[in-house]
Amino acid sequence: MDIEYNDAERAFRDEVRGFLAENLPATIAEKVNNYRRLSRDETVHWHRVLGEKGWLAMHWPTEYGGPGWSPIQKHIFEEESAAAGAPRLLPFGINMVAPVIIKFGSQAQKDYYLPRMLTMDDWWAQGYSEPGAGSDLASLKMRAERQGDHYIVNGQKTWTTLGQHANMIFCLVRTDPQAAKKQEGISFLLIDMNSPGVTVRPLITLDGEHEVNEVFFDNVEVPVENRVGEENKGWTYAKYLLTFERTGIAGVGISKAALAHLKTIAHEYRIRGQRLIEQPAFADRLAEIEIELMAVEMTNLRVVAAAEAGGVPGAESSFLKIMGTEVRQKISDLYREAVGPYALPFIDEDDAPVGPDFAGVAAPTYFNLRKLSIFGGSNEIQKNIISKAILGL
Ligand SMILES: Cc1cc2nc3c(=O)[nH]c(=O)nc-3n(C[C@H](O)[C@H](O)[C@H](O)COP(=O)(O)OP(=O)(O)OC[C@H]3O[C@@H](n4cnc5c(N)ncnc54)[C@H](O)[C@@H]3O)c2cc1C
């Protein structure tokens, strides 16, 4: 494997850098770099900018509007985007349901939904998990009963990320409760969230933010033409989607940007006159994390290089999910420790937080990032996959 970029790849990197420098609004980059949340409009704006440039649907075939990038180009784009403070792209539409529609959807579904994803006219949510059906996804209970040319849908989804902004949700629903195995009798539906009978309720997470939701479906009418593929064969499509969910989940670019941010603080911030980086215990932890991140990056590059040569990442993506999310959590942990009590700032009577500007987000970020080892297939489940697929246990 050659880990140096060649001339063409360096030229591509410069092109991406130039585009980001010209088109990424400074207000958005400032928020991303300081771990603050973007508004709905800011998120839509950035997706539209990339959509217009033809760089939004990185993983799509060119005939549907993909840029035709190689795995290394995709990697470079993700690295440069994270380094510039560009928002992470919403995966649910372009990276999750789109590949399923492209492979298994009807021509009408392709013609209607794919162009709308490129212009961000639809904001998609993922309706997989339910109370009692997370890791054991096939236990899902949400029902869809066919009545003529409609399904009548009843049940609940949970953990629906940014569902409060979404107007479309793809759901796994049970269409044959009598099926012999729980993986059978499931169908894959595209549901308009503005349909009568859909209710979205916020779930407030440990960081005090509204990022996830519960979604309730009460006799919701869904046209049969909104089913992707065959009735009762949804598990096949659901699994196909999950292979895309884990792509890029190591988040190396984002961890590198977060580590660079922490290093800047460590060089500038003083406790009792001493810079953080001069404190041996802190400097040791920082070095350990940096080495671990370099190892994740190397593994990621190996997977990218294998993909470039036509290989398909298998159990390596489980490795990357575990290592990548653990290292990101360690960075946020060290950040929280570095700023000590200012991580949860005291707000004085004038509403001004006490402590340096960069400190107040440390604890909420730390709490929020506990999610990384849970979603996208929890790290315990990834270890099960590794034990079976690599170790043969
Ligand atoms: C912030 C956040 C956002 C999410 N967004 C979405 C979304 O938009 N759409 C969506 O559909 N879902 C979403 N999810 C759901 C996510 O995919 C599930 O949380 C995940 O699949 C785990 O399921 P669970 O929460 O039901 O935990 P459980 O499956 O109940 O697991 C609880 C614990 O037991 C462990 N465990 C379970 N089974 C085993 C086993 N066989 N061996 C070893 N350990 C095991 C798990 O690893 C975990 O630590 C989100 C979750 C979070 C936290």
Coordinates of C-alpha atoms and ligand atoms in Angstrom, one line a residue:
M1 CA 0.0 0.0 0.0
D2 CA 1.3 3.5 -0.9
I3 CA 0.4 5.9 1.8
E4 CA 1.6 9.0 -0.1
Y5 CA -0.8 10.8 -2.3
N6 CA 0.1 10.9 -6.0
D7 CA 0.1 14.1 -8.1
A8 CA -3.5 13.7 -9.2
E9 CA -4.7 13.1 -5.6
R10 CA -2.7 16.2 -4.3
A11 CA -4.3 18.3 -7.1
F12 CA -7.7 17.0 -6.1
R13 CA -7.0 17.8 -2.4
D14 CA -6.1 21.4 -3.5
E15 CA -9.3 21.7 -5.5
V16 CA -11.4 20.6 -2.5
R17 CA -9.5 23.0 -0.2
G18 CA -10.0 25.9 -2.6
F19 CA -13.7 25.1 -2.9
L20 CA -14.2 24.9 0.9
A21 CA -12.2 28.1 1.4
E22 CA -14.5 29.9 -1.0
N23 CA -17.9 28.4 -0.2
L24 CA -18.0 27.3 3.4
P25 CA -19.6 30.2 5.4
A26 CA -17.4 31.3 8.2
T27 CA -20.3 31.4 10.6
I28 CA -21.0 27.7 10.0
A29 CA -17.3 26.7 10.3
E30 CA -17.0 28.7 13.6
K31 CA -20.0 26.8 15.0
V32 CA -18.7 23.4 13.9
N33 CA -15.2 24.0 15.2
N34 CA -16.6 25.1 18.6
Y35 CA -19.1 22.1 18.9
R36 CA -22.1 24.2 18.6
R37 CA -25.3 23.1 16.9
L38 CA -26.3 24.3 13.5
S39 CA -29.8 25.6 12.7
R40 CA -32.0 23.6 10.2
D41 CA -31.4 26.4 7.6
E42 CA -27.6 26.2 8.0
T43 CA -27.6 22.5 7.6
V44 CA -29.8 22.7 4.5
H45 CA -27.7 25.5 3.1
W46 CA -24.5 23.5 3.2
H47 CA -26.1 20.4 1.7
R48 CA -27.5 22.6 -1.2
V49 CA -24.1 24.1 -1.8
L50 CA -22.5 20.7 -2.2
G51 CA -25.5 19.4 -4.2
E52 CA -25.1 22.2 -6.7
K53 CA -21.4 21.5 -7.0
G54 CA -22.2 17.8 -7.6
W55 CA -20.3 16.7 -4.5
L56 CA -23.1 15.8 -2.2
A57 CA -23.9 12.2 -3.2
M58 CA -20.3 10.9 -2.9
H59 CA -21.4 7.2 -2.9
W60 CA -23.9 7.3 -5.7
P61 CA -23.2 6.1 -9.3
T62 CA -22.6 9.0 -11.7
E63 CA -25.8 8.2 -13.6
Y64 CA -27.8 9.4 -10.6
G65 CA -25.7 12.4 -9.8
G66 CA -22.7 11.0 -7.9
P67 CA -19.3 12.7 -8.6
G68 CA -17.6 9.4 -9.7
W69 CA -14.9 9.6 -7.0
S70 CA -12.5 6.9 -6.1
P71 CA -12.4 5.7 -2.5
I72 CA -9.2 7.8 -2.0
Q73 CA -10.9 10.9 -3.3
K74 CA -13.9 10.3 -0.9
H75 CA -11.4 10.0 1.9
I76 CA -9.6 13.2 0.9
F77 CA -12.9 15.0 0.7
E78 CA -13.9 13.9 4.2
E79 CA -10.6 14.8 5.7
E80 CA -10.5 18.2 4.1
S81 CA -14.1 18.9 5.1
A82 CA -13.5 18.1 8.7
A83 CA -10.3 20.1 8.8
A84 CA -12.1 23.2 7.4
G85 CA -14.9 22.9 9.9
A86 CA -17.6 21.8 7.4
P87 CA -20.7 20.1 8.9
R88 CA -20.8 16.4 8.8
L89 CA -23.3 15.4 6.1
L90 CA -26.7 14.0 7.2
P91 CA -26.5 10.3 6.3
F92 CA -30.1 9.3 6.3
G93 CA -31.1 10.4 2.9
I94 CA -28.1 10.4 0.6
N95 CA -26.0 7.7 2.3
M96 CA -28.6 5.3 3.7
V97 CA -32.0 5.2 1.9
A98 CA -30.6 6.4 -1.5
P99 CA -28.5 3.2 -2.1
V100 CA -31.6 1.1 -1.2
I101 CA -33.8 3.0 -3.6
I102 CA -31.1 2.8 -6.3
K103 CA -30.7 -0.9 -5.9
F104 CA -34.3 -2.1 -5.0
G105 CA -36.6 0.9 -5.6
S106 CA -39.1 1.4 -8.5
Q107 CA -38.3 3.7 -11.4
A108 CA -40.9 6.1 -10.0
Q109 CA -39.2 6.2 -6.6
K110 CA -35.8 6.8 -8.2
D111 CA -37.2 9.6 -10.4
Y112 CA -39.0 11.3 -7.6
Y113 CA -36.8 11.0 -4.5
L114 CA -33.2 11.0 -5.7
P115 CA -33.2 14.5 -7.3
R116 CA -35.0 15.9 -4.2
M117 CA -32.1 14.5 -2.1
L118 CA -29.6 16.4 -4.2
T119 CA -31.5 19.7 -3.6
M120 CA -32.3 18.8 0.0
D121 CA -36.0 19.2 -0.6
D122 CA -36.6 16.3 1.7
W123 CA -35.0 15.8 5.1
W124 CA -35.0 12.1 5.8
A125 CA -35.1 10.3 9.1
Q126 CA -34.3 6.6 9.9
G127 CA -37.1 4.6 11.5
Y128 CA -35.4 1.3 12.4
S129 CA -35.1 1.2 16.2
E130 CA -38.1 0.6 18.5
P131 CA -38.4 0.2 22.2
G132 CA -37.3 -3.5 22.5
A133 CA -35.8 -3.6 19.0
G134 CA -32.3 -2.0 18.9
S135 CA -29.4 -4.5 18.6
D136 CA -32.1 -7.2 18.2
L137 CA -33.6 -5.2 15.3
A138 CA -35.6 -8.1 13.9
S139 CA -37.8 -8.0 17.0
L140 CA -39.5 -4.9 15.7
K141 CA -43.3 -4.7 16.2
M142 CA -44.6 -1.7 14.2
R143 CA -47.4 -3.1 12.0
A144 CA -48.5 -2.3 8.5
E145 CA -51.8 -3.9 7.4
R146 CA -52.7 -3.8 3.7
Q147 CA -56.1 -2.3 2.9
G148 CA -56.5 -2.0 -0.9
D149 CA -53.8 0.4 -2.3
H150 CA -52.8 1.6 1.2
Y151 CA -51.1 0.2 4.3
I152 CA -52.5 1.2 7.7
V153 CA -49.5 1.7 9.9
N154 CA -49.5 1.5 13.7
G155 CA -46.6 1.5 16.2
Q156 CA -43.6 3.4 17.5
K157 CA -40.1 4.2 16.5
T158 CA -37.5 5.6 18.9
W159 CA -34.1 7.3 18.9
T160 CA -35.1 9.1 15.6
T161 CA -32.2 11.4 15.0
L162 CA -33.2 15.0 14.0
G163 CA -36.7 13.7 13.3
Q164 CA -38.1 17.1 14.4
H165 CA -36.7 18.5 11.2
A166 CA -37.6 15.6 8.9
N167 CA -40.5 15.4 6.5
M168 CA -39.7 11.8 5.3
I169 CA -38.9 8.7 7.3
F170 CA -37.9 5.2 6.0
C171 CA -39.3 2.5 8.3
L172 CA -39.1 -1.2 8.8
V173 CA -42.6 -2.5 9.5
R174 CA -44.1 -5.9 10.1
T175 CA -46.4 -6.9 7.3
D176 CA -46.7 -10.6 8.2
P177 CA -46.9 -11.2 12.0
Q178 CA -47.3 -15.0 11.3
A179 CA -44.0 -15.4 9.5
A180 CA -42.0 -18.4 10.6
K181 CA -38.8 -16.4 11.4
K182 CA -38.8 -12.9 12.9
Q183 CA -36.5 -11.7 10.0
E184 CA -39.3 -12.7 7.6
G185 CA -42.5 -10.7 7.2
I186 CA -40.8 -7.3 7.4
S187 CA -41.3 -4.6 4.7
F188 CA -39.5 -1.3 4.0
L189 CA -41.8 1.7 3.7
L190 CA -41.1 5.4 2.8
I191 CA -43.5 7.5 5.0
D192 CA -44.4 11.1 4.7
M193 CA -44.1 12.5 8.2
N194 CA -46.7 15.1 7.6
S195 CA -49.3 12.3 7.2
P196 CA -52.2 12.5 9.7
G197 CA -51.5 10.2 12.7
V198 CA -47.7 10.8 12.9
T199 CA -46.5 12.4 16.2
V200 CA -42.9 13.4 17.0
R201 CA -41.9 13.8 20.6
P202 CA -38.5 14.9 21.8
L203 CA -36.2 12.8 23.8
I204 CA -33.8 15.1 25.6
T205 CA -30.3 13.6 25.9
L206 CA -27.7 13.8 28.7
D207 CA -26.2 17.0 27.2
G208 CA -29.6 18.7 27.5
E209 CA -30.1 18.8 23.8
H210 CA -33.0 17.9 21.5
E211 CA -31.3 15.6 19.0
V212 CA -33.4 12.4 19.1
N213 CA -37.1 11.7 19.2
E214 CA -39.8 9.1 19.6
V215 CA -42.2 8.9 16.6
F216 CA -45.7 7.5 17.0
F217 CA -47.8 6.2 14.2
D218 CA -51.6 6.0 14.8
N219 CA -53.5 4.6 11.8
V220 CA -51.2 6.3 9.3
E221 CA -52.2 5.7 5.7
V222 CA -49.2 4.9 3.5
P223 CA -49.7 4.3 -0.3
V224 CA -48.5 0.8 -1.4
E225 CA -46.3 2.5 -4.0
N226 CA -44.2 3.8 -1.1
R227 CA -43.0 0.3 -0.3
V228 CA -39.5 -0.4 -1.5
G229 CA -39.1 -3.8 -3.2
E230 CA -41.3 -6.8 -2.4
E231 CA -43.6 -7.2 0.5
N232 CA -42.1 -9.2 3.4
K233 CA -38.6 -9.0 2.0
G234 CA -37.6 -5.8 3.8
W235 CA -34.9 -7.5 5.9
T236 CA -32.7 -8.0 2.9
Y237 CA -33.0 -4.2 2.0
A238 CA -32.5 -3.3 5.7
K239 CA -29.3 -5.2 5.9
Y240 CA -28.0 -3.7 2.6
L241 CA -28.6 -0.3 4.1
L242 CA -26.7 -1.1 7.3
T243 CA -23.5 -1.8 5.2
F244 CA -23.7 1.8 4.1
E245 CA -24.5 3.1 7.7
R246 CA -21.1 1.8 8.8
T247 CA -19.1 3.4 6.0
G248 CA -17.0 6.3 7.2
I249 CA -18.1 5.7 10.8
A250 CA -14.5 5.8 12.1
G251 CA -14.6 9.6 11.7
V252 CA -10.8 9.9 11.4
G253 CA -11.0 13.5 9.9
I254 CA -13.3 14.6 12.7
S255 CA -11.1 13.2 15.4
K256 CA -8.0 14.8 13.8
A257 CA -9.8 18.2 13.8
A258 CA -10.9 17.7 17.4
L259 CA -7.4 16.7 18.5
A260 CA -5.9 19.8 16.7
H261 CA -8.4 22.0 18.6
L262 CA -7.4 20.4 21.9
K263 CA -3.8 20.9 21.1
T264 CA -4.3 24.6 20.4
I265 CA -6.0 25.0 23.7
A266 CA -3.3 23.0 25.5
H267 CA -0.7 25.4 24.0
E268 CA -2.6 28.6 24.9
Y269 CA -4.4 27.9 28.1
R270 CA -2.6 28.2 31.4
I271 CA -3.5 26.9 34.8
R272 CA -1.7 28.7 37.6
G273 CA 0.6 30.1 35.1
Q274 CA 1.6 26.8 33.5
R275 CA 0.4 25.9 30.0
L276 CA -1.5 22.6 29.8
I277 CA 1.0 21.1 27.4
E278 CA 3.8 21.6 29.9
Q279 CA 2.0 19.3 32.5
P280 CA 3.5 15.9 32.0
A281 CA 0.3 13.9 32.9
F282 CA -1.7 15.9 30.3
A283 CA 1.0 15.7 27.6
D284 CA 1.3 11.9 28.1
R285 CA -2.4 11.4 27.6
L286 CA -2.4 13.6 24.6
A287 CA 0.5 11.7 23.0
E288 CA -1.1 8.3 23.8
I289 CA -4.4 9.4 22.1
E290 CA -2.5 10.9 19.1
I291 CA -0.6 7.6 18.6
E292 CA -3.9 5.6 18.8
L293 CA -5.5 8.0 16.3
M294 CA -2.6 7.5 13.9
A295 CA -3.2 3.7 14.2
V296 CA -6.9 4.2 13.4
E297 CA -5.9 6.4 10.4
M298 CA -3.5 3.8 9.1
T299 CA -6.1 1.1 9.4
N300 CA -8.6 3.3 7.7
L301 CA -6.2 4.0 4.9
R302 CA -5.6 0.3 4.5
V303 CA -9.3 -0.3 4.1
V304 CA -9.5 2.7 1.6
A305 CA -6.6 1.3 -0.4
A306 CA -8.2 -2.2 -0.4
A307 CA -11.4 -0.6 -1.6
E308 CA -9.5 1.2 -4.3
A309 CA -8.1 -2.1 -5.5
G310 CA -11.7 -3.5 -5.7
G311 CA -11.9 -5.1 -2.2
V312 CA -15.0 -4.9 -0.1
P313 CA -14.5 -3.9 3.5
G314 CA -15.9 -6.7 5.7
A315 CA -15.1 -7.2 9.4
E316 CA -12.5 -4.3 9.1
S317 CA -15.4 -1.9 9.3
S318 CA -16.2 -3.3 12.8
F319 CA -12.6 -2.7 13.9
L320 CA -12.8 0.9 12.6
K321 CA -16.1 1.5 14.3
I322 CA -14.7 0.4 17.6
M323 CA -11.3 2.1 17.4
G324 CA -12.6 5.3 15.7
T325 CA -15.4 5.9 18.2
E326 CA -13.2 5.1 21.2
V327 CA -10.5 7.5 20.2
R328 CA -13.1 10.3 19.6
Q329 CA -14.5 9.6 23.1
K330 CA -11.1 9.8 24.6
I331 CA -10.4 13.2 23.0
S332 CA -13.6 14.6 24.4
D333 CA -12.8 13.1 27.8
L334 CA -9.4 14.7 27.9
Y335 CA -10.9 18.0 26.7
R336 CA -13.4 17.9 29.6
E337 CA -10.6 17.1 32.1
A338 CA -8.4 19.8 30.6
V339 CA -10.8 22.6 31.4
G340 CA -11.7 21.1 34.8
P341 CA -14.6 22.9 36.6
Y342 CA -15.2 25.3 33.6
A343 CA -16.5 22.3 31.7
L344 CA -19.8 22.9 33.3
P345 CA -19.7 26.7 33.5
F346 CA -21.3 28.7 36.3
I347 CA -23.7 31.3 34.7
D348 CA -23.7 34.6 36.6
E349 CA -26.7 36.9 37.1
D350 CA -25.9 38.7 33.8
D351 CA -26.1 35.4 32.0
A352 CA -22.4 35.5 31.2
P353 CA -20.7 32.1 31.7
V354 CA -17.7 32.1 34.1
G355 CA -14.6 30.7 32.4
P356 CA -13.0 30.7 29.0
D357 CA -15.2 30.7 25.9
F358 CA -14.1 27.3 24.6
A359 CA -14.7 25.5 28.0
G360 CA -18.5 25.5 28.3
V361 CA -19.0 23.0 25.5
A362 CA -16.6 20.5 26.9
A363 CA -19.0 18.6 29.3
P364 CA -22.1 18.6 26.9
T365 CA -19.8 17.4 24.1
Y366 CA -18.4 14.6 26.3
F367 CA -21.9 13.5 27.3
N368 CA -23.2 13.7 23.8
L369 CA -20.4 11.6 22.4
R370 CA -21.3 8.7 24.6
K371 CA -23.7 7.9 21.7
L372 CA -20.8 7.0 19.4
S373 CA -20.2 3.6 20.9
I374 CA -24.0 2.8 20.8
F375 CA -25.4 3.8 17.5
G376 CA -24.6 2.4 14.1
G377 CA -24.4 -1.0 15.8
S378 CA -23.1 -0.9 19.4
N379 CA -19.4 -1.6 20.0
E380 CA -20.3 -4.8 21.9
I381 CA -22.1 -6.1 18.8
Q382 CA -19.1 -5.1 16.6
K383 CA -16.9 -7.2 19.0
N384 CA -19.3 -10.2 18.4
I385 CA -18.9 -9.7 14.7
I386 CA -15.1 -9.7 15.0
S387 CA -15.1 -12.7 17.2
K388 CA -17.0 -14.7 14.6
A389 CA -15.7 -13.3 11.3
I390 CA -12.0 -12.8 12.2
L391 CA -11.3 -15.0 15.2
G392 CA -13.6 -17.8 14.2
L393 CA -14.9 -18.2 17.7
Ligands
LIG1 C1 -27.9 9.2 19.9 C2 -28.6 8.1 19.2 C3 -29.1 8.3 17.9 C4 -29.8 7.2 17.3 N1 -30.4 7.5 16.0 C5 -31.1 6.5 15.5 C6 -32.0 6.8 14.3 O1 -31.9 7.9 13.8 N2 -32.7 5.8 13.8 C7 -32.8 4.6 14.4 O2 -33.5 3.7 13.8 N3 -32.0 4.2 15.5 C8 -31.2 5.2 16.0 N4 -30.5 4.9 17.2 C9 -30.6 3.6 17.8 C10 -29.4 2.7 17.8 O3 -29.2 2.1 16.6 C11 -29.6 1.7 18.9 O4 -29.5 2.5 20.1 C12 -28.7 0.6 18.9 O5 -29.0 -0.3 17.9 C13 -28.6 -0.2 20.2 O6 -29.9 -0.6 20.6 P1 -30.6 -0.3 22.0 O7 -30.4 1.1 22.3 O8 -32.0 -0.9 21.9 O9 -29.8 -1.1 23.0 P2 -29.8 -2.7 23.4 O10 -29.9 -3.5 22.1 O11 -30.9 -2.9 24.4 O12 -28.4 -2.9 24.0 C14 -28.1 -2.5 25.4 C15 -26.7 -2.9 25.6 O13 -26.5 -4.3 25.6 C16 -25.5 -4.7 24.6 N5 -26.0 -5.9 23.9 C17 -27.2 -6.1 23.3 N6 -27.2 -7.3 22.7 C18 -25.9 -7.9 22.9 C19 -25.3 -9.1 22.5 N7 -26.0 -10.0 21.7 N8 -24.0 -9.3 22.9 C20 -23.3 -8.4 23.6 N9 -23.9 -7.2 24.0 C21 -25.2 -6.9 23.7 C22 -25.5 -3.5 23.7 O14 -24.2 -3.4 23.0 C23 -25.7 -2.3 24.6 O15 -24.5 -2.0 25.3 C24 -29.8 5.9 17.8 C25 -29.2 5.7 19.1 C26 -28.6 6.8 19.8 C27 -28.0 6.5 21.1

